[in-house]
Coordinates of C-alpha atoms in Angstrom, one line a residue:
M143 CA 48.9 105.1 149.1
S144 CA 48.9 104.9 152.9
D145 CA 50.9 107.3 155.1
S146 CA 53.4 104.5 155.9
E147 CA 54.0 103.9 152.2
A148 CA 54.4 107.6 151.5
A149 CA 56.9 107.9 154.4
G150 CA 58.8 104.9 153.0
R151 CA 59.1 106.5 149.6
S152 CA 60.3 109.7 151.1
F153 CA 62.9 107.8 153.2
A154 CA 64.1 105.9 150.1
R155 CA 64.4 109.1 148.1
R156 CA 66.6 110.8 150.8
L157 CA 68.7 107.7 151.0
R158 CA 69.3 107.8 147.3
V159 CA 70.5 111.4 147.7
L160 CA 73.2 110.3 150.1
A161 CA 74.2 107.5 147.6
H162 CA 74.6 110.1 144.9
L163 CA 76.9 112.1 147.1
Q164 CA 79.4 109.3 147.6
P165 CA 81.1 109.3 144.2
L166 CA 81.2 113.1 144.2
L167 CA 83.0 113.2 147.6
D168 CA 85.4 110.4 146.6
I169 CA 86.8 112.7 143.9
E170 CA 88.2 114.9 146.6
H171 CA 90.2 112.0 148.1
D172 CA 91.5 110.8 144.7
K173 CA 93.0 114.1 143.5
N174 CA 96.5 113.7 144.9
R175 CA 96.7 110.2 143.6
A176 CA 96.0 111.6 140.1
A177 CA 98.5 114.4 140.7
R178 CA 101.3 112.0 141.6
A179 CA 100.7 110.1 138.4
G180 CA 102.4 113.0 136.6
G181 CA 105.2 113.3 139.2
A182 CA 105.9 112.0 142.6
N183 CA 106.3 115.5 144.1
R184 CA 103.1 117.0 142.6
S185 CA 100.2 117.9 144.8
W186 CA 96.7 119.3 144.1
D187 CA 95.9 120.2 147.7
A188 CA 95.4 123.8 146.5
Y189 CA 92.2 122.7 144.6
D190 CA 89.0 121.9 146.3
M191 CA 87.3 119.4 144.0
R192 CA 83.9 119.9 145.5
L193 CA 84.1 123.6 144.6
L194 CA 85.2 122.7 141.0
Q195 CA 82.4 120.2 140.7
V196 CA 79.8 122.9 141.6
S197 CA 81.4 125.1 138.9
A198 CA 81.0 122.3 136.4
F199 CA 77.4 121.7 137.2
D200 CA 76.7 125.5 137.1
A201 CA 78.3 125.8 133.7
I202 CA 76.2 123.0 132.3
A203 CA 73.0 124.4 133.9
A204 CA 73.7 127.9 132.6
E205 CA 73.9 126.8 128.9
Y206 CA 71.5 123.9 129.0
G207 CA 69.1 124.1 126.1
L208 CA 71.0 126.9 124.3
H209 CA 72.7 124.6 121.8
P210 CA 70.8 123.0 118.9
E211 CA 71.5 119.3 119.5
G212 CA 71.4 119.6 123.3
G213 CA 74.1 119.4 125.9
V214 CA 77.0 121.8 126.5
P215 CA 80.3 121.8 124.7
R216 CA 83.0 120.1 126.7
T217 CA 85.4 123.0 126.0
S218 CA 83.0 125.5 127.6
V219 CA 82.8 123.3 130.8
E220 CA 86.5 122.9 130.9
A221 CA 87.0 126.6 130.5
A222 CA 84.6 127.3 133.5
I223 CA 86.4 124.8 135.7
G224 CA 89.8 126.1 134.6
A225 CA 88.8 129.7 135.5
Q226 CA 87.6 128.5 139.0
A227 CA 90.9 126.5 139.4
A228 CA 92.9 129.7 138.5
R229 CA 91.1 131.6 141.3
S230 CA 91.7 128.8 143.8
A231 CA 95.4 128.5 143.0
P232 CA 96.7 131.7 141.2
G233 CA 100.3 130.7 141.8
R234 CA 100.0 127.5 139.6
T235 CA 100.4 127.4 135.8
S236 CA 97.5 127.6 133.4
A237 CA 98.6 124.3 132.0
E238 CA 97.9 122.7 135.4
H239 CA 94.6 124.4 135.7
A240 CA 93.6 122.9 132.4
E241 CA 94.9 119.5 133.4
V242 CA 92.8 119.6 136.6
A243 CA 89.7 120.6 134.6
T244 CA 90.2 117.7 132.1
W245 CA 90.9 115.2 134.9
L246 CA 87.8 116.3 136.8
I247 CA 85.5 115.9 133.8
D248 CA 86.9 112.5 133.1
R249 CA 86.4 111.5 136.7
L250 CA 82.8 112.6 136.7
L251 CA 82.3 110.7 133.5
N252 CA 84.0 107.7 135.1
V253 CA 86.3 107.3 132.1
G254 CA 88.0 103.9 132.0
Y255 CA 84.9 101.8 132.9
A256 CA 82.6 100.2 130.4
A257 CA 79.4 101.2 132.2
R258 CA 78.3 104.8 132.3
G259 CA 78.3 106.1 135.9
F260 CA 79.2 104.7 139.3
D261 CA 78.0 101.6 141.1
V262 CA 77.3 102.5 144.7
P263 CA 76.4 99.8 147.3
W264 CA 72.8 100.3 148.2
I265 CA 70.3 98.8 150.7
N266 CA 66.7 98.9 149.7
P267 CA 64.8 100.2 152.8
A268 CA 61.6 98.4 151.8
D269 CA 63.0 94.9 152.2
Y270 CA 66.7 95.6 153.2
T271 CA 68.1 93.7 150.2
R272 CA 71.6 94.7 149.1
A273 CA 72.3 95.8 145.5
D274 CA 74.4 98.2 143.4
L275 CA 72.7 101.6 142.7
R276 CA 73.8 103.1 139.4
V277 CA 74.7 106.8 140.0
V278 CA 75.4 109.0 137.0
A279 CA 77.0 112.5 137.3
L280 CA 77.8 113.4 133.7
Y281 CA 77.5 111.7 130.4
E282 CA 78.6 112.6 126.8
T283 CA 76.9 112.7 123.4
L284 CA 78.2 113.5 120.0
T285 CA 76.7 116.0 117.6
S286 CA 76.3 115.5 113.9
D287 CA 79.6 117.3 113.3
G288 CA 81.5 115.2 115.9
E289 CA 81.5 117.7 118.7
V290 CA 81.5 116.3 122.3
R291 CA 78.6 117.6 124.4
L292 CA 78.3 117.1 128.1
H293 CA 75.0 116.5 129.9
A294 CA 74.4 116.5 133.7
D295 CA 72.2 113.9 135.1
E296 CA 68.9 115.2 136.5
A297 CA 69.6 113.8 140.0
A298 CA 73.1 115.4 140.1
L299 CA 71.6 118.8 139.0
N300 CA 68.9 118.6 141.6
L301 CA 71.4 117.7 144.2
T302 CA 73.5 120.8 143.5
L303 CA 70.5 123.1 143.1
A304 CA 69.0 121.9 146.4
G305 CA 72.1 123.4 148.1
L306 CA 71.1 126.9 147.2
D307 CA 71.4 129.3 150.2
L308 CA 67.7 130.1 150.6
D309 CA 66.1 131.4 153.8
L310 CA 63.6 129.1 155.5
E311 CA 60.9 131.7 154.7
D312 CA 61.7 131.6 151.0
R313 CA 61.8 127.8 151.0
Q314 CA 58.3 127.7 152.5
I315 CA 56.9 130.0 149.8
A316 CA 58.6 127.9 147.1
A317 CA 57.2 124.7 148.6
E318 CA 53.7 126.1 148.7
A319 CA 54.0 127.1 145.0
V320 CA 55.2 123.6 144.1
L321 CA 52.4 122.0 146.1
R322 CA 49.8 124.2 144.4
A323 CA 51.1 123.2 140.9
Q324 CA 51.1 119.5 141.8
I325 CA 47.5 119.7 143.2
E326 CA 46.2 121.5 140.1
S327 CA 47.8 119.0 137.8
G328 CA 46.4 116.0 139.7
R329 CA 49.8 114.7 140.8
W330 CA 48.6 113.6 144.2
S331 CA 51.5 111.3 144.9
Q332 CA 54.0 114.0 144.5
A333 CA 51.7 116.5 146.2
E334 CA 51.6 114.3 149.3
Q335 CA 55.4 114.3 149.5
S336 CA 55.5 118.1 149.0
A337 CA 52.8 118.6 151.7
A338 CA 54.8 116.5 154.2
M339 CA 57.9 118.6 153.4
A340 CA 55.9 121.9 153.9
Q341 CA 54.8 120.5 157.3
R342 CA 58.4 119.8 158.3
M343 CA 59.5 123.3 157.3
A344 CA 56.6 124.8 159.3
V345 CA 57.8 122.8 162.4
E346 CA 61.4 123.9 161.7
Y347 CA 60.3 127.5 161.4
R348 CA 58.3 127.3 164.7
N349 CA 61.3 125.7 166.5
R350 CA 63.7 128.4 165.2
L351 CA 61.5 131.3 166.3
D352 CA 60.8 129.6 169.7
R353 CA 64.5 129.2 170.3
Y354 CA 65.1 132.9 169.5
L355 CA 62.2 134.1 171.7
R356 CA 63.4 131.9 174.6
S357 CA 66.9 133.3 174.3
V358 CA 65.5 136.9 174.4
E359 CA 63.3 136.1 177.3
R360 CA 66.1 134.7 179.4
D361 CA 68.0 138.1 179.4
L362 CA 66.3 141.2 178.1
R363 CA 69.0 143.6 179.4
D364 CA 71.5 143.0 176.6
I365 CA 68.9 143.2 173.8
D366 CA 68.1 146.2 171.6
W367 CA 64.4 145.8 171.5
E368 CA 63.5 148.2 168.7
A369 CA 66.4 147.3 166.4
D370 CA 66.4 143.5 166.9
V371 CA 63.4 141.9 168.7
E372 CA 60.6 144.2 167.4
A373 CA 61.8 143.8 163.8
V374 CA 62.0 140.0 164.1
I375 CA 58.4 139.8 165.6
E376 CA 56.9 142.1 163.0
D377 CA 58.6 140.2 160.1
A378 CA 57.6 136.8 161.6
L379 CA 53.9 137.9 162.0
A380 CA 53.9 139.3 158.4
H381 CA 55.4 136.0 157.1
I382 CA 53.0 133.8 159.1
E383 CA 50.0 135.9 158.0
G384 CA 50.9 135.4 154.3
R385 CA 51.5 131.6 154.9
V386 CA 48.2 131.2 156.7
R387 CA 46.3 133.0 154.0
A388 CA 48.0 130.9 151.3
L389 CA 47.4 127.7 153.1
H390 CA 43.7 128.5 153.7
Q391 CA 43.3 129.0 150.0
L392 CA 45.3 125.9 149.2
S393 CA 43.3 123.8 151.7
D394 CA 40.0 124.9 150.2
H395 CA 41.3 124.3 146.7
A396 CA 42.6 120.9 147.6
T397 CA 39.4 119.9 149.3
Q398 CA 37.3 120.8 146.2
L399 CA 39.6 119.0 143.8
A400 CA 39.9 115.9 146.1
E401 CA 36.1 115.3 145.8
D402 CA 36.4 114.5 142.1
V403 CA 39.6 112.4 142.0
D404 CA 39.6 108.9 140.9
P405 CA 39.4 106.1 143.5
A406 CA 43.0 105.2 143.1
S407 CA 44.2 108.7 144.2
R408 CA 41.5 109.4 146.8
T409 CA 43.6 108.2 149.7
Q410 CA 46.6 110.4 148.6
A411 CA 44.3 113.4 148.1
A412 CA 42.9 113.0 151.6
S413 CA 46.4 112.8 153.0
V414 CA 47.3 116.0 151.2
V415 CA 44.3 117.8 152.7
R416 CA 45.2 116.5 156.2
L417 CA 48.8 117.5 155.9
V418 CA 47.9 121.0 154.8
G419 CA 45.5 121.3 157.7
D420 CA 48.2 120.2 160.1
T421 CA 50.7 122.7 158.7
L422 CA 48.0 125.4 159.1
Q423 CA 47.5 124.5 162.7
H424 CA 51.3 124.7 163.4
L425 CA 51.4 128.2 161.9
L426 CA 48.3 129.4 163.8
A427 CA 49.8 128.1 167.1
L428 CA 53.0 129.9 166.3
Q429 CA 51.1 133.1 165.6
R430 CA 49.4 132.9 169.0
H431 CA 52.7 132.3 170.6
I432 CA 54.3 135.3 169.0
L433 CA 51.4 137.6 169.8
A434 CA 51.7 136.7 173.5
A435 CA 55.5 137.2 173.4
R436 CA 55.3 140.9 174.3
S437 CA 53.4 140.3 177.5
R438 CA 55.8 137.6 178.5
F439 CA 58.7 139.9 177.7
R440 CA 57.2 142.6 179.9
A441 CA 56.8 140.2 182.8
A442 CA 60.4 138.9 182.3
Q443 CA 61.6 142.5 182.2
V444 CA 60.0 143.3 185.5
A445 CA 61.5 140.1 187.1
Q446 CA 65.0 140.8 185.7
G447 CA 64.9 144.4 186.6
F448 CA 64.6 143.6 190.3
A449 CA 66.9 140.6 190.1
I450 CA 70.5 140.8 191.5
S451 CA 73.0 140.2 188.7
L452 CA 76.0 138.2 189.7
A453 CA 77.6 138.3 186.2
V454 CA 81.0 139.9 186.0
G455 CA 81.5 139.7 182.3
K456 CA 82.3 136.8 180.0
V457 CA 86.0 136.1 179.4
H458 CA 87.0 133.7 176.7
L459 CA 90.1 131.9 177.9
H460 CA 91.6 131.4 174.4
D461 CA 90.6 134.7 172.7
D462 CA 90.8 137.1 175.6
V463 CA 93.7 135.6 177.6
F464 CA 96.1 133.2 175.9
K465 CA 95.9 134.6 172.3
P466 CA 96.9 138.2 173.4
L467 CA 99.5 136.7 175.8
L468 CA 101.2 134.7 173.0
S469 CA 101.4 137.8 170.8
M470 CA 103.4 139.8 173.3
P471 CA 107.2 139.9 173.5
P472 CA 108.8 137.0 175.5
V473 CA 110.1 139.3 178.2
Q474 CA 106.7 140.7 178.9
V475 CA 105.1 137.3 178.8
A476 CA 107.6 136.0 181.4
E477 CA 106.3 138.6 183.8
L478 CA 102.6 138.2 183.2
A479 CA 102.3 134.4 182.5
P480 CA 102.9 133.2 186.1
A481 CA 100.1 135.4 187.5
L482 CA 97.6 134.6 184.8
V483 CA 98.2 130.9 184.9
T484 CA 98.0 130.9 188.7
R485 CA 94.6 132.6 188.6
S486 CA 93.4 130.3 185.8
V487 CA 94.0 127.0 187.5
G488 CA 92.1 125.6 190.5
V489 CA 93.4 125.1 194.0
T490 CA 95.8 122.2 194.3
A491 CA 96.5 120.2 197.4
P492 CA 100.1 120.1 198.6
I493 CA 102.0 116.9 198.0
V494 CA 103.3 116.7 201.6
L495 CA 101.0 117.7 204.5
S496 CA 102.3 120.3 207.0
L497 CA 102.8 118.5 210.3
A498 CA 102.3 121.8 212.3
V499 CA 99.0 122.5 210.6
L500 CA 97.8 119.0 211.1
A501 CA 98.6 119.1 214.8
D502 CA 96.8 122.5 215.2
V503 CA 93.7 121.0 213.6
L504 CA 93.7 117.9 215.7
L505 CA 94.4 119.7 219.0
A506 CA 91.9 122.5 218.5
R507 CA 88.9 122.6 220.8
P508 CA 85.6 121.7 219.1
R509 CA 83.4 124.7 218.4
E510 CA 80.0 124.9 220.0
R511 CA 77.3 124.2 217.6
E512 CA 74.6 126.8 217.1
E513 CA 71.0 126.0 217.6
A514 CA 69.5 124.6 214.5
F515 CA 66.2 126.3 215.1
V516 CA 65.2 129.8 216.2
D517 CA 62.0 131.0 217.8
V518 CA 59.5 132.6 215.5
D519 CA 57.3 135.4 216.7
L520 CA 53.7 134.3 215.9
G521 CA 52.3 137.7 216.8
D522 CA 48.6 137.8 217.2
L523 CA 47.9 134.7 215.1
E524 CA 45.2 132.5 216.5
E525 CA 45.7 128.7 216.3
I526 CA 42.6 127.0 214.8
G527 CA 42.8 123.2 214.6
N528 CA 39.6 122.8 212.6
P529 CA 38.1 125.7 210.5
F530 CA 34.6 124.5 211.3
E531 CA 35.1 125.1 215.1
R532 CA 34.5 128.9 214.6
F533 CA 30.8 128.4 213.8
D534 CA 28.1 128.2 216.5
D535 CA 25.0 126.0 216.4
D536 CA 22.8 128.7 215.0
T537 CA 25.1 129.1 212.0
W538 CA 25.2 125.4 211.4
A539 CA 21.3 125.2 211.5
K540 CA 21.1 128.0 208.9
A541 CA 23.7 126.3 206.7
R542 CA 21.8 123.0 206.8
S543 CA 18.6 124.7 205.7
L544 CA 20.4 126.3 202.8
M545 CA 22.0 123.0 201.8
A546 CA 18.6 121.3 202.0
Q547 CA 17.4 123.5 199.2
L548 CA 19.6 121.7 196.6
G549 CA 17.9 119.5 194.1
P550 CA 18.8 117.7 190.9
E551 CA 19.1 121.0 188.9
P552 CA 22.6 122.6 189.3
L553 CA 22.6 125.7 191.4
A554 CA 25.5 128.2 191.7
L555 CA 27.1 128.6 195.1
S556 CA 26.8 132.4 194.7
V557 CA 23.0 132.1 194.2
L558 CA 22.6 129.7 197.1
V559 CA 24.3 132.0 199.7
S560 CA 22.9 135.3 198.4
G561 CA 21.3 137.1 201.2
A562 CA 23.0 135.0 203.9
D563 CA 25.3 136.6 206.5
D564 CA 29.1 136.1 206.2
D565 CA 29.5 133.2 208.6
V566 CA 26.6 131.2 207.1
A567 CA 27.9 131.9 203.6
L568 CA 31.4 130.9 204.5
L569 CA 30.3 127.7 206.2
V570 CA 28.2 126.7 203.1
A571 CA 31.2 127.4 200.9
L572 CA 33.5 125.2 203.1
C573 CA 31.0 122.4 203.0
S574 CA 30.6 122.8 199.2
M575 CA 34.4 122.6 198.9
R576 CA 34.3 119.3 200.8
C577 CA 31.8 117.9 198.2
W578 CA 34.1 119.1 195.4
G579 CA 37.1 117.4 196.9
E580 CA 35.2 114.2 197.6
R581 CA 34.1 113.8 193.9
G582 CA 30.4 114.1 194.5
S583 CA 30.5 113.2 198.2
S584 CA 29.0 109.8 197.5
E585 CA 31.0 108.3 200.4
T586 CA 30.8 111.1 202.9
R587 CA 29.5 110.4 206.4
D588 CA 28.0 113.9 206.9
P589 CA 24.2 113.6 206.5
M590 CA 24.1 117.2 205.4
L591 CA 26.3 116.5 202.4
V592 CA 25.0 113.1 201.2
G593 CA 24.5 113.0 197.5
I594 CA 25.7 116.5 196.7
A595 CA 27.9 116.9 193.6
A596 CA 30.0 120.0 193.0
I597 CA 31.7 121.0 189.7
E598 CA 33.6 124.1 188.7
S599 CA 31.9 126.9 186.8
G600 CA 35.1 128.8 186.0
M601 CA 34.1 131.8 188.2
D602 CA 35.3 132.8 191.7
L603 CA 33.2 133.9 194.7
S604 CA 34.7 136.3 197.4
L605 CA 33.4 135.7 200.9
D606 CA 34.5 137.3 204.2
R607 CA 38.2 137.7 203.2
F608 CA 38.1 134.4 201.4
T609 CA 37.9 133.6 197.7
V610 CA 36.5 130.2 196.7
P611 CA 35.4 128.7 193.3
D612 CA 31.8 129.5 192.5
L613 CA 30.8 125.8 192.3
L614 CA 27.7 124.4 190.7
L615 CA 25.9 122.3 193.3
S616 CA 23.3 119.6 192.8
R617 CA 21.9 116.7 194.9
S618 CA 20.7 113.4 193.6
P619 CA 17.1 112.3 194.7
G620 CA 18.4 109.5 196.9
G621 CA 20.8 111.9 198.6
A622 CA 17.9 114.3 199.4
D623 CA 16.0 111.4 201.2
A624 CA 19.2 110.5 203.2
A625 CA 19.7 114.1 204.2
R626 CA 16.3 114.3 205.8

């Protein structure tokens, strides 16, 4: 399976999840219609049908497999829903709680329709054909003694269990465990989807930590470093260390198993190994980013310590002004409101212009404009039009003799000028910089520099109060003949 096919299957699976949600959400909108069927003035607004549905699925999941012939007795599920309904609306009667529980189960079973489940309009993302997708929430079976048992569809249970409030770190650990089990059992197609999900969670974790570190770096003065930031950094580094170690082992294990897979699964196995490697690179990059955070925070602390703060405190207009104002007695509000409202609104222009003010503005003498520029004291600075003008003929001659020593083998600038006086060394460095800027000086008109190529070595060279790159210089054979 190619990467595009795997991505298409993942997209279709998430689209089916949304399709399964639709009939469950429609129940919330249908509750008052069912309530008015028993009386025009009845209302079930006190009940949240989404909460009651979760209670129903939890009751089924808690007792699943405990009964001999499978399923969960309907009476047990109705009792669990009724108990949750009683907590939601304690002022209502127990008979209404039981009625709500019975109606909800019938609605999840789609009682009144011949087919089991709901038909949801569906678009196949592979070819964009329209069809009806059969969505099943609950279904019933009968035991040998005639008892009704309720079963929850696997997709509906997975949908509710996927909403568990797990931290991102816990979800990463769980995803790695699932991925390891799928790899060891040879389910490479499912492992590919799990590896892609683990990669997305690693990117999500990296973005979340990056947002937090950026917010801390923007203003360090309002942060408790030891209690907040240091704890977050230590926990993040410990979590990343565990994930990197686990992914290293998982990558090696997947690579060994991928060598012996059948040809039909070889592409998927290679994709799993690649996705695990990409996830590992994301986490290693995040680890380097966090390790460098302390030095960035120290630099930001120095910059913010000398910065002039213009903040005067944040005032929330609704919570800090209008809400306390509305809770005061009317007499006190009448005294304070005009002053507060006047300061809260912007400046407004008068509807009618003042004729006297307008006349004063028009008749006023124009002000003399100040000079746009001021004289700058240059002190003892010496104007140099060309930096090469400071060197005499003798210095130029010595520089030419040094440059003539260059051959095809690269020679460091520091080695070339070692032993030369400061002016000669500086002149050779400036000429070398010209070669560096002219990309090998193949088009230069200076005979001394013809054919010289200069590249960076990553080191610096300090000369006569100047610091220049310690370039690697070489001259082509044709350039040497032209220089002579």
